[in-house]
XYZ file of C-alpha atoms in Angstrom:
657
model
C 218.975 -17.757 27.612
C 219.311 -14.211 27.326
C 216.701 -12.133 26.734
C 216.426 -9.685 23.939
C 215.999 -6.228 24.006
C 212.549 -6.159 23.537
C 212.262 -8.635 25.603
C 213.427 -7.629 28.497
C 211.555 -4.295 28.364
C 208.720 -5.825 28.242
C 209.267 -8.288 30.853
C 210.185 -5.364 32.929
C 207.316 -3.099 32.215
C 204.507 -6.003 32.267
C 205.827 -7.121 36.248
C 206.346 -3.241 37.004
C 202.618 -2.556 35.831
C 201.307 -5.565 37.479
C 202.787 -4.491 41.158
C 200.981 -1.251 41.090
C 197.872 -2.483 40.027
C 198.247 -5.727 43.285
C 199.281 -2.339 45.177
C 196.116 -0.120 44.211
C 193.578 -2.777 44.159
C 194.992 -3.766 48.176
C 194.334 -0.312 49.464
C 191.163 0.064 51.400
C 190.584 3.662 49.235
C 192.017 5.157 46.625
C 191.559 8.882 47.882
C 194.332 11.197 47.125
C 196.889 10.534 49.835
C 201.009 10.181 49.875
C 200.457 6.170 49.025
C 197.819 6.675 46.359
C 199.331 9.292 44.499
C 203.006 7.345 44.638
C 201.379 4.443 43.237
C 199.678 6.536 40.628
C 202.402 8.136 39.478
C 204.441 5.209 38.627
C 201.962 3.789 36.589
C 201.339 6.778 34.657
C 204.806 7.105 34.041
C 204.964 3.732 32.716
C 202.026 4.200 30.534
C 202.989 7.504 29.122
C 207.040 6.930 28.763
C 208.299 6.688 25.003
C 207.984 3.158 23.597
C 208.227 1.861 20.291
C 204.709 0.205 18.700
C 206.558 -3.390 19.225
C 207.188 -2.907 22.810
C 203.788 -1.979 23.214
C 202.248 -4.532 21.570
C 203.748 -6.872 23.391
C 203.225 -5.691 26.665
C 199.492 -4.810 25.880
C 198.766 -8.352 24.579
C 201.259 -10.434 27.472
C 199.096 -12.951 29.111
C 199.290 -11.429 32.826
C 198.696 -7.975 31.743
C 195.474 -9.074 29.572
C 194.115 -10.523 32.893
C 194.795 -7.003 34.389
C 193.284 -4.489 31.898
C 189.447 -4.056 32.781
C 190.145 -4.105 36.851
C 192.993 -1.590 36.498
C 191.070 0.910 34.220
C 188.059 0.335 36.898
C 190.931 1.807 39.362
C 191.853 4.183 37.470
C 188.579 5.563 36.960
C 188.088 5.617 40.840
C 191.128 7.316 41.653
C 191.090 10.287 39.009
C 187.304 10.674 40.321
C 188.324 10.831 43.859
C 190.939 13.227 42.504
C 188.638 15.296 40.949
C 185.922 15.170 43.923
C 188.911 16.330 46.269
C 189.871 19.664 44.407
C 185.945 20.286 44.311
C 185.950 20.269 47.692
C 188.950 22.015 47.856
C 187.402 25.193 45.553
C 183.865 25.013 47.271
C 185.678 25.510 50.629
C 187.271 28.779 49.946
C 186.259 32.546 49.481
C 184.055 33.232 46.572
C 185.530 35.378 43.706
C 185.996 38.786 44.602
C 183.890 41.559 43.485
C 184.561 42.952 40.215
C 185.846 38.658 39.401
C 182.883 36.686 39.557
C 181.484 38.854 37.253
C 183.844 38.069 34.315
C 184.307 33.950 35.279
C 185.108 33.359 31.616
C 188.481 34.819 32.087
C 189.792 33.715 35.113
C 193.108 32.717 33.967
C 193.455 36.328 32.789
C 191.924 37.828 35.559
C 193.875 35.430 38.006
C 196.201 38.304 39.352
C 192.885 40.035 41.167
C 192.458 36.890 43.162
C 194.216 38.258 45.989
C 193.369 36.201 48.604
C 195.588 32.700 48.404
C 192.954 30.718 49.514
C 190.330 32.419 47.238
C 188.219 29.683 44.974
C 189.322 31.145 41.318
C 193.039 30.843 42.439
C 192.291 27.879 43.802
C 190.266 26.310 40.663
C 193.707 27.449 38.570
C 195.760 25.281 40.737
C 194.058 22.507 39.521
C 197.426 20.224 38.261
C 195.755 19.009 35.025
C 193.987 22.589 34.350
C 196.740 23.355 31.200
C 196.217 20.689 29.833
C 192.667 20.709 29.840
C 192.650 23.830 28.741
C 194.832 22.668 25.318
C 193.110 19.503 24.557
C 189.476 21.786 24.392
C 191.592 24.452 21.939
C 192.417 21.783 20.202
C 189.088 20.031 20.250
C 187.269 23.634 19.581
C 189.596 23.916 16.710
C 188.927 20.650 14.665
C 184.920 21.142 15.656
C 185.452 24.133 13.559
C 186.802 22.675 10.728
C 184.260 20.313 10.552
C 180.893 22.398 11.073
C 180.464 24.352 8.140
C 177.341 26.185 9.794
C 180.273 27.840 12.006
C 181.273 27.554 15.395
C 179.363 25.123 17.633
C 177.514 26.978 20.383
C 175.788 24.379 22.570
C 177.076 21.424 23.562
C 176.398 18.600 26.272
C 179.126 16.883 28.124
C 178.641 13.270 29.064
C 180.321 11.926 32.139
C 181.264 15.382 33.405
C 181.923 13.916 37.011
C 182.964 16.173 40.073
C 184.776 18.682 38.876
C 183.870 19.767 35.125
C 186.530 20.933 33.610
C 185.730 20.325 29.713
C 182.657 22.373 30.423
C 184.659 25.593 32.287
C 187.279 25.212 29.638
C 184.847 24.840 26.279
C 183.262 28.059 27.953
C 186.816 30.033 28.457
C 187.920 28.872 24.765
C 185.191 29.927 23.554
C 185.339 33.111 24.444
C 188.792 33.573 24.076
C 188.936 32.772 20.092
C 185.825 34.439 18.818
C 184.038 35.913 21.548
C 181.106 33.365 21.471
C 178.747 32.803 24.777
C 178.126 28.934 24.170
C 176.202 26.996 26.541
C 177.140 23.666 28.494
C 175.098 21.509 30.064
C 176.890 18.501 32.514
C 175.614 15.135 32.887
C 176.468 12.713 35.386
C 174.900 9.430 36.745
C 176.354 10.405 39.798
C 174.059 12.531 42.383
C 176.980 13.418 44.138
C 179.221 14.460 41.595
C 176.732 16.945 40.127
C 175.246 18.507 43.331
C 178.900 19.823 43.973
C 180.342 20.280 40.315
C 176.791 22.746 39.974
C 177.779 24.214 43.923
C 181.378 25.032 42.555
C 180.424 26.629 39.318
C 178.119 28.691 41.156
C 180.884 29.432 43.652
C 182.979 30.490 40.741
C 180.246 32.883 39.416
C 178.943 30.859 36.565
C 175.330 31.447 35.647
C 172.501 28.667 34.520
C 172.494 30.066 31.182
C 176.214 29.296 30.811
C 176.879 26.149 32.445
C 173.952 23.580 33.647
C 173.907 20.179 35.479
C 171.206 16.937 35.515
C 171.898 14.207 36.960
C 171.029 11.232 34.608
C 171.786 7.629 32.869
C 172.503 7.720 28.742
C 168.977 5.454 28.369
C 166.677 7.847 30.780
C 164.160 9.429 28.840
C 164.480 12.859 30.408
C 168.045 12.686 28.521
C 167.384 15.049 25.724
C 170.046 15.706 23.477
C 168.309 17.128 20.245
C 169.096 20.763 20.810
C 172.959 20.486 21.214
C 175.241 21.235 17.951
C 178.105 18.744 19.987
C 177.985 16.181 22.418
C 181.307 15.275 24.413
C 181.729 11.616 25.550
C 184.117 11.339 28.332
C 186.805 9.050 27.783
C 185.672 6.889 31.222
C 182.161 6.503 30.403
C 182.039 2.175 29.425
C 185.334 0.295 30.082
C 184.667 -1.470 27.485
C 184.628 -1.639 23.278
C 181.303 -3.372 23.682
C 179.819 -0.459 26.596
C 181.358 2.196 24.630
C 179.132 0.896 21.639
C 176.183 0.637 23.541
C 176.199 3.990 24.943
C 177.509 5.551 21.576
C 174.039 4.227 20.197
C 171.707 5.132 22.416
C 173.176 8.649 22.619
C 173.070 8.551 18.707
C 169.590 8.046 19.029
C 168.669 11.061 21.409
C 170.909 13.445 18.793
C 169.837 15.811 16.477
C 170.395 15.393 13.001
C 173.649 16.572 11.711
C 174.987 16.798 15.272
C 178.568 15.959 16.307
C 179.629 13.348 18.897
C 183.138 13.601 20.231
C 184.966 10.679 21.758
C 187.947 10.541 23.784
C 189.982 7.630 24.353
C 193.093 5.874 24.566
C 195.891 4.325 22.135
C 199.255 1.926 22.959
C 199.866 1.917 26.635
C 197.612 4.610 27.808
C 194.954 2.126 27.058
C 195.638 0.673 30.430
C 194.405 3.077 31.861
C 191.749 4.733 29.891
C 188.955 2.383 27.361
C 190.338 2.667 23.693
C 188.118 2.886 20.846
C 188.227 2.831 16.597
C 186.235 4.717 14.636
C 185.335 1.454 12.802
C 183.827 0.623 15.833
C 180.476 2.760 15.127
C 179.781 1.860 11.527
C 176.665 4.435 11.666
C 178.703 7.321 11.890
C 180.206 9.302 9.554
C 184.416 10.014 10.989
C 185.487 13.184 10.345
C 188.211 13.386 13.178
C 191.712 11.060 14.047
C 193.812 10.174 16.436
C 197.184 11.101 17.823
C 199.130 12.782 20.781
C 202.049 13.716 21.699
C 204.172 14.164 25.315
C 205.444 17.383 26.609
C 207.265 17.886 29.437
C 206.343 13.711 30.648
C 202.556 15.146 30.751
C 200.125 14.045 27.933
C 199.704 16.794 25.570
C 196.788 15.121 23.135
C 197.603 16.195 19.239
C 195.310 15.401 16.196
C 195.418 14.263 13.050
C 192.580 14.454 10.389
C 191.190 11.703 9.014
C 189.568 12.093 5.325
C 185.692 10.463 5.633
C 185.090 6.914 5.092
C 189.149 6.564 5.228
C 189.674 2.744 6.101
C 191.564 0.679 8.468
C 194.433 0.427 5.821
C 195.586 3.588 6.415
C 197.711 2.693 9.291
C 200.834 1.969 6.894
C 200.461 5.131 5.580
C 203.044 7.825 6.656
C 201.627 9.797 9.791
C 203.407 13.115 8.539
C 201.224 14.356 5.832
C 197.883 13.555 8.194
C 199.489 15.488 10.206
C 200.033 18.685 8.326
C 196.568 18.289 7.064
C 195.201 18.982 10.646
C 197.334 21.032 10.501
C 196.139 23.443 7.685
C 192.670 22.773 9.153
C 192.853 23.482 12.660
C 196.244 25.691 12.713
C 197.604 23.324 15.434
C 201.231 24.483 16.022
C 203.520 21.459 16.140
C 206.536 23.323 16.868
C 205.062 23.164 20.505
C 205.177 19.801 21.007
C 208.632 17.801 22.333
C 207.511 14.580 20.693
C 204.655 12.676 19.211
C 203.737 9.088 20.561
C 200.394 7.195 20.008
C 199.035 8.117 23.698
C 195.109 8.980 23.486
C 193.009 9.819 20.460
C 190.480 12.382 19.669
C 187.331 11.533 17.603
C 185.063 13.824 16.068
C 182.398 11.517 14.323
C 179.553 13.146 12.281
C 175.397 11.769 13.072
C 173.893 10.316 9.879
C 171.188 9.263 12.144
C 167.706 10.670 12.800
C 167.021 10.806 16.517
C 163.875 9.966 18.452
C 161.972 12.559 20.445
C 162.460 12.035 23.698
C 161.045 13.860 26.888
C 162.619 17.363 27.506
C 165.146 17.344 30.326
C 163.656 19.832 33.083
C 165.891 19.832 35.836
C 166.930 23.336 36.096
C 163.475 24.965 34.869
C 160.671 25.491 36.221
C 157.397 24.022 35.129
C 155.407 26.583 32.791
C 151.154 27.292 33.859
C 149.457 24.919 32.569
C 151.362 22.388 31.797
C 150.675 19.149 34.075
C 153.712 17.284 35.802
C 154.775 14.081 35.256
C 152.559 11.458 37.803
C 154.967 8.750 40.215
C 153.519 5.985 42.031
C 156.520 7.042 44.452
C 154.513 9.708 45.953
C 153.181 10.302 49.654
C 151.944 12.661 52.081
C 153.496 13.827 55.438
C 150.199 15.450 56.973
C 148.803 16.343 60.233
C 145.478 16.897 59.879
C 144.500 20.995 61.202
C 141.081 21.227 62.851
C 140.815 24.759 62.044
C 140.977 23.986 58.524
C 139.067 20.580 57.847
C 138.124 21.558 54.566
C 141.638 20.931 53.772
C 141.623 17.224 53.954
C 139.704 16.696 51.055
C 141.994 18.256 48.885
C 144.945 15.437 49.548
C 142.679 12.423 48.872
C 140.936 13.649 45.610
C 140.233 10.831 42.945
C 143.224 12.925 40.256
C 145.734 12.773 43.131
C 148.857 11.117 42.578
C 149.890 9.997 46.245
C 149.974 6.702 46.671
C 150.750 6.394 50.731
C 150.283 8.257 53.584
C 152.235 9.236 57.359
C 151.110 11.099 60.283
C 153.446 10.290 62.891
C 151.385 8.522 64.494
C 150.829 4.690 65.061
C 146.916 5.054 64.009
C 145.365 6.072 60.724
C 143.947 9.765 60.547
C 139.734 9.257 60.909
C 139.409 11.953 57.348
C 141.684 9.714 55.464
C 139.670 6.250 56.507
C 137.725 5.919 52.860
C 140.826 7.174 50.840
C 142.674 5.054 48.374
C 145.909 6.256 50.295
C 147.650 3.477 52.336
C 148.682 4.386 56.106
C 152.399 4.021 57.039
C 152.349 3.761 60.684
C 155.390 5.439 62.665
C 157.007 4.699 66.089
C 157.446 8.726 66.447
C 158.789 8.144 70.108
C 160.096 5.518 72.545
C 156.309 4.088 72.578
C 154.858 1.274 74.408
C 152.162 0.332 72.514
C 153.132 0.455 68.608
C 153.246 -3.317 68.330
C 149.473 -3.768 69.621
C 148.402 -0.974 67.791
C 149.891 -2.329 63.952
C 149.456 -5.526 65.017
C 145.550 -5.149 65.724
C 145.190 -2.966 62.478
C 146.367 -5.982 60.317
C 144.372 -8.784 62.660
C 141.451 -6.219 61.378
C 142.464 -6.301 57.946
C 144.309 -3.472 57.633
C 146.750 -3.480 54.496
C 149.839 -2.338 56.659
C 152.614 -2.917 54.216
C 155.755 -0.475 55.425
C 156.461 0.983 58.963
C 158.948 3.964 60.111
C 160.663 4.177 63.177
C 161.425 7.265 64.997
C 161.228 10.743 63.830
C 164.883 13.194 63.906
C 165.809 11.079 67.184
C 168.648 13.200 67.011
C 167.179 16.194 67.079
C 165.661 18.331 69.684
C 161.641 19.332 70.349
C 161.663 22.805 68.693
C 162.681 21.283 65.257
C 159.857 18.114 65.527
C 162.365 15.653 66.966
C 162.050 12.732 69.403
C 165.462 13.226 70.897
C 165.937 9.880 72.207
C 169.363 8.029 72.976
C 170.381 5.595 70.152
C 170.608 2.981 73.180
C 167.287 3.481 74.500
C 165.920 3.681 70.759
C 167.813 0.132 69.908
C 165.459 -1.138 72.428
C 162.479 0.068 71.357
C 163.214 -1.220 67.946
C 163.630 -4.547 69.298
C 160.472 -4.700 71.305
C 158.385 -2.772 69.020
C 159.147 -2.932 65.218
C 161.218 -6.090 64.870
C 158.490 -8.724 65.426
C 156.424 -6.895 62.726
C 159.118 -8.409 60.354
C 157.455 -12.084 60.734
C 154.572 -10.327 59.693
C 155.647 -9.518 56.275
C 156.258 -5.787 57.047
C 158.660 -3.835 55.591
C 160.326 -1.740 58.297
C 162.112 1.944 58.021
C 165.488 2.707 60.174
C 164.986 5.687 62.229
C 164.550 8.792 60.535
C 167.558 10.928 61.778
C 168.060 14.735 60.112
C 170.382 15.522 57.450
C 173.100 17.177 60.060
C 176.045 15.598 60.647
C 174.654 14.913 64.102
C 171.994 12.424 62.356
C 174.372 10.430 60.408
C 176.269 9.581 63.970
C 173.403 8.971 65.426
C 172.427 6.207 62.786
C 175.552 4.626 63.554
C 175.404 4.804 67.350
C 172.042 3.028 66.873
C 173.136 0.046 64.707
C 175.947 -0.473 66.780
C 173.831 -0.678 70.055
C 171.446 -3.129 67.709
C 173.992 -5.426 67.609
C 172.804 -6.820 64.309
C 169.288 -7.186 66.175
C 167.532 -4.250 64.254
C 166.823 -5.512 60.583
C 165.853 -2.614 59.189
C 164.631 -3.070 55.163
C 164.907 0.675 54.141
C 166.325 3.990 55.225
C 164.199 7.019 55.519
C 165.626 10.509 54.578
C 165.340 14.342 55.666
C 166.550 17.409 53.964
C 166.259 20.765 54.286
C 168.191 23.031 51.963
C 169.123 22.988 48.608
C 168.710 21.100 45.729
C 172.709 20.520 45.534
C 172.736 19.725 49.052
C 169.581 17.397 49.078
C 171.509 15.001 45.758
C 174.305 15.023 47.649
C 173.125 13.957 51.379
C 170.896 11.120 48.907
C 174.589 10.205 47.647
C 176.225 9.651 51.356
C 172.943 7.605 52.584
C 173.298 5.319 49.641
C 176.872 4.525 49.832
C 176.883 4.257 53.318
C 173.804 1.293 53.010
C 174.026 -0.024 50.349
C 172.041 -3.084 51.133
C 168.598 -1.259 51.957
C 166.441 0.935 49.587
C 165.552 4.511 50.537
C 162.723 6.443 51.180
C 162.497 10.475 51.450
C 159.680 11.141 54.028
C 161.034 15.019 54.934
C 162.396 17.677 52.600
C 161.859 20.917 51.315
C 163.682 24.240 50.063
C 163.299 26.161 53.600
C 162.674 30.140 53.282
C 163.510 30.912 50.024
C 161.446 32.947 46.966
C 158.959 31.293 45.175
C 160.708 30.562 42.053
C 163.615 28.937 43.761
C 161.144 26.873 45.873
C 159.591 25.407 41.857
C 162.900 25.055 40.735
C 163.759 22.895 43.628
C 160.740 20.969 43.716
C 160.952 20.208 39.746
C 164.754 19.311 40.010
C 164.275 17.083 43.189
C 161.104 14.905 41.957
C 162.383 14.360 38.819
C 165.556 13.401 40.595
C 163.846 10.893 43.131
C 162.054 9.398 40.109
C 165.001 8.564 38.415
C 166.694 6.268 41.298
C 165.384 3.161 41.494
C 166.517 2.493 44.971
C 164.539 5.276 46.016
C 161.040 4.018 46.148
C 159.028 6.369 48.533
C 158.994 10.465 48.910
C 156.734 12.917 50.953
C 157.205 16.371 50.329
C 157.306 18.503 53.486
C 154.338 21.164 52.902
C 150.705 20.025 52.944
C 149.824 23.205 54.780
C 148.575 26.910 54.226
C 151.540 29.031 53.552
C 150.172 31.472 56.990
C 151.325 28.779 59.352
C 154.635 27.646 57.649
C 157.316 26.406 59.617
C 159.795 26.380 56.328
C 159.054 29.957 54.515
C 155.408 30.302 52.870
C 157.012 29.527 48.997
C 157.493 25.999 50.605
C 153.918 25.439 50.605
C 151.303 23.489 48.465
C 148.331 25.415 49.849
C 147.853 29.340 50.167
C 146.693 30.677 52.969
C 142.934 30.395 51.977
C 143.626 26.739 51.386
C 143.978 27.011 47.375
C 146.645 24.863 45.734
C 149.793 26.682 45.025
C 151.365 25.984 41.058
C 153.795 23.135 43.462
C 150.675 21.687 45.453
C 149.516 21.044 42.127
C 152.394 19.634 40.835
C 152.891 17.518 43.508
C 149.106 15.805 42.922
C 150.220 15.487 39.230
C 147.774 18.950 37.815
C 148.784 21.409 36.138
C 149.746 24.950 37.539
C 147.263 27.053 39.433
C 148.892 30.305 39.420
C 147.662 31.006 43.282
C 150.734 32.768 45.061
C 151.508 31.686 48.844
C 151.614 34.626 51.187
C 151.743 35.028 55.017
C 154.684 33.570 57.091
C 154.918 30.945 59.990
C 154.719 33.093 63.592
C 158.588 31.331 64.165
C 161.275 30.159 62.038
C 163.001 27.188 62.165
C 166.613 26.082 61.553
C 166.733 22.464 59.633
C 170.094 20.987 60.646
C 170.200 19.184 57.214
C 170.770 22.646 55.111
C 174.042 22.271 56.966
C 176.054 19.394 56.051
C 179.247 19.648 54.489
C 181.389 16.701 53.375
C 185.244 16.496 53.638
C 187.942 13.848 52.671
C 190.645 13.083 54.709
C 193.069 12.985 52.426
C 194.554 14.407 49.112
C 195.935 13.721 46.424
C 198.666 16.751 45.016
C 199.948 16.920 41.975
C 201.330 20.152 42.055
């Protein structure tokens, strides 16, 4: 029997969409490449083409499409993430904006001619293929928000699910400045530490200040996420791949928002719901709806348009003509509908006004130093890396006071420090180099009643002696491990992998180590070392997690070396909160338990002054209040820590210019 035109079209679309899904699901990676680009381009064209509602409905309800819609959205989410990550890397690899341009980052597009260097960061930012689309979308969103806000234009925004390329945040800042000279603040939140680290670094590269755009690594349910003071919270379309997940997120966000604040949702409609999750105003009964949906297309690229839905509009409004509703929006928001070539239901904008009271939660301190007199949050993860100093034996007692939050320590040796023998701190033995007595030492302690639950392996085996590394070949380390460490597993002891540096050489060494082990080195956790800023630390932690997802993680050495006091304190606050939020990171120990006068990571990283008094940072680390004690003095030598030099590159690109 011959198919009707609609049925023929539906069958063709379903077949082609399923084919795209199968191809994408079989690829080893969705990082930008010629093949990945081609498949995504085909899929986007299929979903953004012009169809009437009958065809779209039949495609979306087809059994073969229903079966793949959720995993297809996940693949699209991964692909979009990889695209944004690639462009962020490209921007970071370019030169900084030239003098006179960096001081006005809000007007990047206006100042573009001043970027004479083809590979400047600003020019690369402007080349992002969807830059103009983001500007159009944000411009309409701001107009709609202004029409719904009696108290004037919003000034404080939070973007949840900001990703590795915070285009929404930067476009909000740019458009607010263009429209009315408003200086707005945008706070970006994402649960991925790599995305936060890279997007933060990119914004600094472009010249944005912390008082313009800030960043926080957090889950929606985290207590550290405080949305009380924001006028508008923007929820990315990829936050929640199903209606149930979206509703759960919205409910959690609502409890954190201030009364009368607005929530802006981006979602998909009709065929584009194959790419992004879809939601309905009626799915959120606790909110009062202020905005509705409609999108247009221009030149084959998505160009969202809006229609305003009156407050308390019912579902039956679907049957009404859409033209009058667009007219209402045009008058309210000054949208020129003649700019668009066609009008189709592809994506929709939701502007929802909160009718709920938010519960009080802990303030987010990610980018702020703790103030004097404020007690630092306690943490059972916190430990001590410490080598007793014979010249200042009185310093030993500082770390084992009853008020200290510390729960464990290590000293680079297989035997505990006598100064800590009567303390509550649990000792973690370390096999520093190619020892032949480690197993006997640890076994003896266990037999004598010591509570040894974890052990650490070689210290920076990829590093040299000048930086404290044990400099052991991977093959030698594998043999030593199997002889001295692996037998402890039968005693119930958790085994730490070798603690390599944060440099690329560390990653290679660790891979060589596990290859040399040939499956006979069964580590339970990965120790991490890092020296450098928070962005690099978060990025490195994310990389290690991606490489060893089945293992938990310890950070056994970290500091921001050779920076000023405020930067050192901000780094500590950022990193400690970051570590405390991550479930798979179970232990961490700051490298700074010494006097500032002998610090080889700079005096401001030390937890003790040159006179042996706790600095603010040192007191915070122990769970106490700031002391006001300023560290002075410098180490006799400066050490280069390779961990601060790491750079991540993507091997391929998704270039859609």
